[in-house]
Every structure is written in structure tokens, then in C-alpha cells.
């Protein structure tokens, strides 16, 4: 962001009566969150690998406070939204390894369009079970006699 752009933004904020400029995430635009990117040396199938890395290195409380995670398009990384209160904790605790790195994002990478709800079926509700291990093939959802007359 150029100095001119920053100056114009500050002037517009002042004119509009905005007194305080809040820090927002690059990923979600949520106030008081900071976007981080994790990179990896191999492709992963799902975000769970990165969730586990966060918990193993930074703890379960930290992991629980992370709000969003999206895989990068190449599936060799992810982006996360972290409450800004953790910035110093991350700086003091995280150590990059030869496999995984974690850093504050300055620009948003290309992201995968991952939706875990599409894992089974075609996304329109067909092919999903009813939650009891029974997918009701050929049966109505109403009261039936299961072949009894």
C-alpha cells in the first residue's frame, strides 16, 4: 500500500468521523484478527494436517480460537484467522521446521474451494445417510411398515 493511499484513507476516515482505525484480517476482514499462512513441503488432502500442527505446537486453546482455515490452491499450505492477541505468543512460541512454516500474510494466495459437506453425494442432499447408518434407499421418510402388509 503506497504512502499516498494511506494518507488518503486516513483523511477520509477523519472526514467521516472515524476516530479509531481497527485492525482487520486480510482473510475475513474480521476486526482484531490477523491472517497467517502455513506452508508445507507436501500436498495434503484436507486441512486436518494443519489443524493438528497448530494444536501440537501452539496448544489446544490456541487452536480453538482460530476461526477460519482454508487450503491454498496447491494444497501445500493453508491460511488461518488468528485473534490478534496471539501475535506475540506466535512470535515467541512458533519455530519453523524444515517442513512447516507459519507467517503473517501480506497478500492473499489463491485458495482452494473446499467444502467438507460435499465429501459425500453430489452436494444436493442425495447420497447422504439419515444419521443412523441408513440411507433410506427406496423408502419414503414417512411412516412405513418395512415390507409388512
PDB file of C-alpha atoms in Angstrom, residues 37-42 49-50 53-54 56-57 93-103:
ATOM      1  CA  UNK A  37      -0.299 -18.590   6.200  1.00  0.00           C
ATOM      2  CA  UNK A  38       1.177 -22.026   6.847  1.00  0.00           C
ATOM      3  CA  UNK A  39       3.230 -23.695   4.147  1.00  0.00           C
ATOM      4  CA  UNK A  40       4.237 -27.305   3.862  1.00  0.00           C
ATOM      5  CA  UNK A  41       6.656 -29.337   1.711  1.00  0.00           C
ATOM      6  CA  UNK A  42       3.994 -31.799   0.517  1.00  0.00           C
ATOM      7  CA  UNK A  49      -2.984 -31.882   8.943  1.00  0.00           C
ATOM      8  CA  UNK A  50      -2.630 -28.148   9.565  1.00  0.00           C
ATOM      9  CA  UNK A  53       0.183 -28.876  13.556  1.00  0.00           C
ATOM     10  CA  UNK A  54      -1.372 -25.822  15.216  1.00  0.00           C
ATOM     11  CA  UNK A  56       0.715 -29.762  18.625  1.00  0.00           C
ATOM     12  CA  UNK A  57       2.902 -26.652  18.527  1.00  0.00           C
ATOM     13  CA  UNK A  93       6.470 -19.899  20.518  1.00  0.00           C
ATOM     14  CA  UNK A  94       6.424 -20.912  16.843  1.00  0.00           C
ATOM     15  CA  UNK A  95       9.621 -22.237  15.254  1.00  0.00           C
ATOM     16  CA  UNK A  96       9.558 -23.039  11.552  1.00  0.00           C
ATOM     17  CA  UNK A  97      10.701 -26.560  10.730  1.00  0.00           C
ATOM     18  CA  UNK A  98      12.140 -27.940   7.534  1.00  0.00           C
ATOM     19  CA  UNK A  99       8.568 -28.998   6.635  1.00  0.00           C
ATOM     20  CA  UNK A 100       6.171 -26.361   8.008  1.00  0.00           C
ATOM     21  CA  UNK A 101       6.383 -22.563   8.198  1.00  0.00           C
ATOM     22  CA  UNK A 102       3.955 -20.015   9.637  1.00  0.00           C
ATOM     23  CA  UNK A 103       3.983 -16.301   8.774  1.00  0.00           C
TER      24      UNK A 103
END
